[in-house]
Coordinates of C-alpha atoms and ligand atoms in Angstrom, one line a residue:
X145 CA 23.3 15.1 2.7
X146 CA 21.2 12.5 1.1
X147 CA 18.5 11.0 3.4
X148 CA 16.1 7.4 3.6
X149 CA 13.0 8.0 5.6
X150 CA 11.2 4.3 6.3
X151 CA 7.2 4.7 6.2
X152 CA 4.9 2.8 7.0
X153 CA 1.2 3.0 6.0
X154 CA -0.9 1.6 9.1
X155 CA -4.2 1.3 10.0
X156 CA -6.0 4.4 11.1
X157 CA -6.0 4.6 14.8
X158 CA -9.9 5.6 15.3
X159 CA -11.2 2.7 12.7
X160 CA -11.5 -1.0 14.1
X161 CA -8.5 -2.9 13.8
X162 CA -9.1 -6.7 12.7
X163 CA -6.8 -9.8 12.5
X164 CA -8.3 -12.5 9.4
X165 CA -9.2 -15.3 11.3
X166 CA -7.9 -17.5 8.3
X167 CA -4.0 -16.0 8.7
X168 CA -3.9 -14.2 11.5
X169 CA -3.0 -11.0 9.7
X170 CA -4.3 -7.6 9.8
X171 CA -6.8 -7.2 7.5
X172 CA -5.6 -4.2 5.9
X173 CA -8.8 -3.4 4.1
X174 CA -11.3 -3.4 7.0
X175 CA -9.8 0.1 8.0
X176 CA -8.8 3.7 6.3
X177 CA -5.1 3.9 5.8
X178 CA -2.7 6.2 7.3
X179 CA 1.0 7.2 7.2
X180 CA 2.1 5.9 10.5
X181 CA 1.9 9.3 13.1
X182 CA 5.5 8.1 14.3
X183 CA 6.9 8.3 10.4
X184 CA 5.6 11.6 9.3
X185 CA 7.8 12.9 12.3
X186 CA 10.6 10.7 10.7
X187 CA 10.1 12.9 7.2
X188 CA 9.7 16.2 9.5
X189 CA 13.4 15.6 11.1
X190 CA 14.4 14.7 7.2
X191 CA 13.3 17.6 5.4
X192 CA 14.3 19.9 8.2
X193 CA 18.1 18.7 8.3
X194 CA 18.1 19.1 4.1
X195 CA 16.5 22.4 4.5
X196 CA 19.6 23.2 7.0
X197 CA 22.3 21.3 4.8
X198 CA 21.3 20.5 1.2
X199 CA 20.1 17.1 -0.1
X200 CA 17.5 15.2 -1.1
X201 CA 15.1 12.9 1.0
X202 CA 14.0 9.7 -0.4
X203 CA 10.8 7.7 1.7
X204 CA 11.0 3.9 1.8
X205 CA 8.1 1.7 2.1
X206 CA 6.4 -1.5 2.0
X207 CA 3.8 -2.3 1.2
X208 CA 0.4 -3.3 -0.7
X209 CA -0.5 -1.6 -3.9
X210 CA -2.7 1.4 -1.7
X211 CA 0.9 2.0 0.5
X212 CA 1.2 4.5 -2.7
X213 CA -0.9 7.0 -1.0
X214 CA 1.1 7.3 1.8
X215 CA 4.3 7.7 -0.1
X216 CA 2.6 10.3 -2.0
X217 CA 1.5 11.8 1.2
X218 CA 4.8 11.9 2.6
X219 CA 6.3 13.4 -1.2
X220 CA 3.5 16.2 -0.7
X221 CA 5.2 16.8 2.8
X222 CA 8.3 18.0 0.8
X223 CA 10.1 14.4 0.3
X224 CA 11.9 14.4 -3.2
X225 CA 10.9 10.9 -4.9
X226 CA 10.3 7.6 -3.2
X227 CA 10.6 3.8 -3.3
X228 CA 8.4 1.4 -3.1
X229 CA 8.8 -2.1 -2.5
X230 CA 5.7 -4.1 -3.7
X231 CA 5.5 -7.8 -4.3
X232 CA 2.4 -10.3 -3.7
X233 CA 5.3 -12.5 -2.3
X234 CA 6.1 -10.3 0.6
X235 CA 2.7 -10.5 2.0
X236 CA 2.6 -11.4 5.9
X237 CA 6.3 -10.6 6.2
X238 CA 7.4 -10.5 9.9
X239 CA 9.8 -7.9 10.8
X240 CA 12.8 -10.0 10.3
X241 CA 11.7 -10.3 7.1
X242 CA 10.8 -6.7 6.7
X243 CA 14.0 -5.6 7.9
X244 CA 15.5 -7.6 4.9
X245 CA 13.6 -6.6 1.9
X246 CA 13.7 -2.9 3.3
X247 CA 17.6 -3.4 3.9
X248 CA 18.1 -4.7 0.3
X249 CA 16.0 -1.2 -1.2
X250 CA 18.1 1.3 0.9
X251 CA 21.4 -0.6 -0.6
X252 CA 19.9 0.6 -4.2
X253 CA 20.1 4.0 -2.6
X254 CA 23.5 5.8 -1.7
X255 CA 22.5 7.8 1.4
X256 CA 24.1 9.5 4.4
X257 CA 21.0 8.5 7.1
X258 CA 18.7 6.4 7.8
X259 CA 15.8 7.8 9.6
X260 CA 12.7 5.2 10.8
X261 CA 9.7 5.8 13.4
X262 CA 11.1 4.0 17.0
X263 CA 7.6 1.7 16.8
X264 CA 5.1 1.3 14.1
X265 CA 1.2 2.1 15.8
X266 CA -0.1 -1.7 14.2
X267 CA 3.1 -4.5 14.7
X268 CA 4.7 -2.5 17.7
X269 CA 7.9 -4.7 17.2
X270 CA 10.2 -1.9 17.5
X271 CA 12.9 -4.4 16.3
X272 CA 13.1 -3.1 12.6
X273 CA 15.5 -0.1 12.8
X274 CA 18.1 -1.8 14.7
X275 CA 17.7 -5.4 12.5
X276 CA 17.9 -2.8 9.8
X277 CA 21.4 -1.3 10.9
X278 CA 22.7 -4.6 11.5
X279 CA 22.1 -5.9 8.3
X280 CA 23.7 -3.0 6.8
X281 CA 26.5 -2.7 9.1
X282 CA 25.6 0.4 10.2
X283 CA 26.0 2.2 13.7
X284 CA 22.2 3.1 15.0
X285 CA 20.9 5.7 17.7
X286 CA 17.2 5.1 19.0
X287 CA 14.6 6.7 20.2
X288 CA 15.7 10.2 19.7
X289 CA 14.1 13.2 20.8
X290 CA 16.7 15.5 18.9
X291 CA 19.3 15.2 16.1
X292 CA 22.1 17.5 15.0
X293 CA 24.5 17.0 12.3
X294 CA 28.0 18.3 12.1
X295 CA 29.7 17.1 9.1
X296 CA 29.7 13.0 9.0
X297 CA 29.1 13.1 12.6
X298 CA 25.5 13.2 14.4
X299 CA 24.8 14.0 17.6
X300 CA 21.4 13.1 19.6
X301 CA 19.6 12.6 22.4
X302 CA 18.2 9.7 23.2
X303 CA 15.3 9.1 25.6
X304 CA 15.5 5.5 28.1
X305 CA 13.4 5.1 31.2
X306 CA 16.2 6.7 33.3
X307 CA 16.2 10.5 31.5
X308 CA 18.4 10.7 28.2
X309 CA 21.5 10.1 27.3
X310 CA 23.5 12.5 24.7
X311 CA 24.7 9.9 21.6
X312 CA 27.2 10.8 18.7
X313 CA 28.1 8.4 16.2
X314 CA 29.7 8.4 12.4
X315 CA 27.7 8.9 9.2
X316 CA 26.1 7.0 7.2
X317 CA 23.8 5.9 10.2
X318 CA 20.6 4.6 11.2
X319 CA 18.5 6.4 13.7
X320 CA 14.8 6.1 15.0
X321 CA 12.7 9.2 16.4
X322 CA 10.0 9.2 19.0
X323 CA 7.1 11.2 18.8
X324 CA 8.3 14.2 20.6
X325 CA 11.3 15.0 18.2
X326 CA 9.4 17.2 16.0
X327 CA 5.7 18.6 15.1
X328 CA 5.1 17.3 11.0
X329 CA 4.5 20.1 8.6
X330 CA 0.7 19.5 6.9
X331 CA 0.8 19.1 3.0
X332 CA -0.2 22.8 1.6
X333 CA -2.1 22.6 -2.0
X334 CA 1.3 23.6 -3.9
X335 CA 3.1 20.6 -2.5
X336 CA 0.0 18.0 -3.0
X337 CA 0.2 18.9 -6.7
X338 CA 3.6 18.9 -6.9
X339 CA 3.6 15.4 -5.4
X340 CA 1.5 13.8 -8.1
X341 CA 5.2 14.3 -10.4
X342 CA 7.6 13.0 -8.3
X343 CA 9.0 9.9 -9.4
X344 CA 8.1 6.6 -7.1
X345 CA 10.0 3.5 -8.0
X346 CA 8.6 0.7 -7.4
X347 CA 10.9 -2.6 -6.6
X348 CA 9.8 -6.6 -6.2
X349 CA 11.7 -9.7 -4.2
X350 CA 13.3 -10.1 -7.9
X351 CA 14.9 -6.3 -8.4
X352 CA 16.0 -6.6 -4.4
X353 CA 17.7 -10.3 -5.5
X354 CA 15.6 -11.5 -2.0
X355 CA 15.7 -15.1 -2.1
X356 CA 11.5 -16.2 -2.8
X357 CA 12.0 -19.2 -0.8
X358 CA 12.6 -17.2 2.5
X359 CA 10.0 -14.3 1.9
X360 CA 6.2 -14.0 2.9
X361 CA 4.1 -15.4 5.5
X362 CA 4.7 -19.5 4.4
X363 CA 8.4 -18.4 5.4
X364 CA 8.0 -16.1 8.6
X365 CA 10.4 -17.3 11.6
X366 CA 7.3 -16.0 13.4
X367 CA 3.8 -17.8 13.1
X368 CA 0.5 -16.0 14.4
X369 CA -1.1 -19.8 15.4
X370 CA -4.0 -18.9 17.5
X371 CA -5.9 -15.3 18.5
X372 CA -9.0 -13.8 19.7
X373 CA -10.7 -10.1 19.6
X374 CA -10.4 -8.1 22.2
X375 CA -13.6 -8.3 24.6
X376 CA -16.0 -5.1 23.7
X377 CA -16.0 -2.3 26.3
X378 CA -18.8 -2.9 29.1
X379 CA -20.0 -0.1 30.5
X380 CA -18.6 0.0 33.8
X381 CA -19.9 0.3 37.1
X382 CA -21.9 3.4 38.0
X383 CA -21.7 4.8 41.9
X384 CA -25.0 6.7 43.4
X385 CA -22.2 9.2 45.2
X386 CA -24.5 9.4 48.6
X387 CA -21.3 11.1 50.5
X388 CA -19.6 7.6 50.4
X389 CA -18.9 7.5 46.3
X390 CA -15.2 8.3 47.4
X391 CA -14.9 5.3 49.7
X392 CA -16.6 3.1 47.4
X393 CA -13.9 4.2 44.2
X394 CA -11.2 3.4 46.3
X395 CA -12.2 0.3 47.8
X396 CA -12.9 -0.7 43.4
X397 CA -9.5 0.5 42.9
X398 CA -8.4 -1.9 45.8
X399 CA -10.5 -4.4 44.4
X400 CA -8.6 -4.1 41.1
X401 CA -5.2 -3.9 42.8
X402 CA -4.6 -0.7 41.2
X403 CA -3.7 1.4 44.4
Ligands
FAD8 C1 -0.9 -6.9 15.2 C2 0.4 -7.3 14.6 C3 1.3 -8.1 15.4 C4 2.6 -8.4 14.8 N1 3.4 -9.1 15.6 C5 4.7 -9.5 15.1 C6 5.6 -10.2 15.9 O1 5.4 -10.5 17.0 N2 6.8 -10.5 15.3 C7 7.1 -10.2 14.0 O2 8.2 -10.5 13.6 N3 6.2 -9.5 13.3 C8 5.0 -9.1 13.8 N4 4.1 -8.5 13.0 C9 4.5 -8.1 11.6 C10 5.3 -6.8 11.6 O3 4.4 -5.9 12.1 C11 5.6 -6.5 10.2 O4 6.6 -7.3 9.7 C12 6.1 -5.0 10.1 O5 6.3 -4.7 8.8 C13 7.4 -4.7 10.8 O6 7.2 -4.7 12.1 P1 6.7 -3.5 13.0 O7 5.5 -2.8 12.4 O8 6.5 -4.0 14.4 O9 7.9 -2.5 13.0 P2 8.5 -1.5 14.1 O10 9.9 -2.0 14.3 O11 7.7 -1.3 15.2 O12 8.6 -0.2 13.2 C14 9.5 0.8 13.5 C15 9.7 1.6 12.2 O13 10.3 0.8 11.2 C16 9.8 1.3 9.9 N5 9.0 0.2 9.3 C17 8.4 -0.9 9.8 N6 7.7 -1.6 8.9 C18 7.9 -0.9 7.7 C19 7.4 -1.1 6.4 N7 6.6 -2.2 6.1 N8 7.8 -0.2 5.4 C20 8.6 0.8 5.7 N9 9.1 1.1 7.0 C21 8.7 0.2 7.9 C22 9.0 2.5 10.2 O14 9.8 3.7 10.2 C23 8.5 2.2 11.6 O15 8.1 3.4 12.3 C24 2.9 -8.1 13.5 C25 2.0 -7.3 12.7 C26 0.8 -6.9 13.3 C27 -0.1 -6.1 12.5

């Protein structure tokens, strides 16, 4: 079976995350860049199921020109070649928009499943797996904790607020993970090196046939218009425990409606 893994190269989580005051993006280059946590559990499930069955697992990301590392990081996981869709004209895309171009670079590809991360760590949409089965007409399962695959049928279950609920549907699919689905194999020296001669394709709004007049941030359905840094951390309130530090916590938790 023949597998898509959508990655996403994010932010990391320890540096300081900053919006450009003159767009309202992220600025990408204020911070080091990692493969999203989320995905490198989306290429764990991937490369264990081809393990199991056969097949080849292709990652899919967009991205700026540095988004390369992190498909090579994910090809040094085990991944088999990779796609990446780069164009100047993309830039600022909001997730409907994302959803598209990725949508378009996964019809280039003739793949049993779609696998994707249930929320990236910087946008937190969570909306671009399922816009992504819809525009390609495919049935979708998210937030899965574990996937099976029994011929062109997978079985899953998938967490909600109320427990889980067990989920089959037909192949091809698409399907999100959550973070508890797997634990991502680290890179080993043989793979890094054998990363650096996979192939990685690289595809703009032209090769995708995306219409230029409906990509980028001049085009987003969704418009950032106004937005302000989080306050910085102040230090807090110390209490002198004199036998009545207990009574004075709860009556700041009162304070701060929290019990
Ligand atoms: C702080 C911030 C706020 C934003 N708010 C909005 C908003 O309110 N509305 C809006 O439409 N857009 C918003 N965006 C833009 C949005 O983040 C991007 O369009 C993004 O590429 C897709 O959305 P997401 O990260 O929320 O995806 P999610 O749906 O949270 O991502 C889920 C999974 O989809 C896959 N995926 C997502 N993006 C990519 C990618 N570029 N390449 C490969 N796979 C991918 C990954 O597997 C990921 O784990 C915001 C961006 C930032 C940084």
């Amino acid at each position: 079976m023949d597998i898509a893994v959508l990655i996403k190269q994010v932010p990391d989580t320890y540096s300081e995350r900053k919006l450009r005051e003159q767009d309202w993006t992220l600025d990408r280059d204020a911070a080091d860049a990692v493969l999203d946590e989320i995905d490198s559990r989306g290429v764990e499930t991937a490369l264990q199921l081809t393990e199991a069955k056969g097949g080849e697992v292709t990652v899919v990301t967009m991205g700026p020109d540095r988004a390369t590392e992190t498909l090579r990081k994910a090809l040094a996981m085990g991944a088999h070649k990779a796609v990446h869709v780069l164009d100047d004209g993309l830039a600022g895309s909001d997730a409907l928009q994302t959803s598209a171009a990725l949508a378009a670079a996964i019809r280039t590809l003739s793949v049993d499943l779609v696998i994707a991360g249930n929320e990236s760590t910087d946008g937190r949409t969570g909306s671009v797996p399922s816009m992504l089965a819809e525009r390609l007409g495919l049935p979708q399962v998210t937030s899965v904790r574990t996937l099976e695959i029994d011929g062109t049928t997978l079985r899953a279950e998938r967490v909600h607020d109320g427990g889980y609920s067990e989920v089959t549907a037909s192949l091809p699919a698409v399907v999100s993970v959550i973070e508890k689905i797997n634990e991502p194999r680290y890179p080993n020296f043989k793979g890094i090196m054998a990363a650096k001669k996979k192939p990685v394709s690289t595809l703009g709004i032209g090769d995708l046939g995306l219409d230029p007049s409906t990509t980028g941030l001049a085009n987003a359905a969704s418009q950032v218009l106004d937005g302000a840094a989080r306050p910085p951390r102040t230090a807090g309130e110390k209490v002198a425990d004199d036998g009545s530090g207990g009574t004075k916590v709860a009556e700041f938790l009162a304070a701060a409606r929290l019990i």
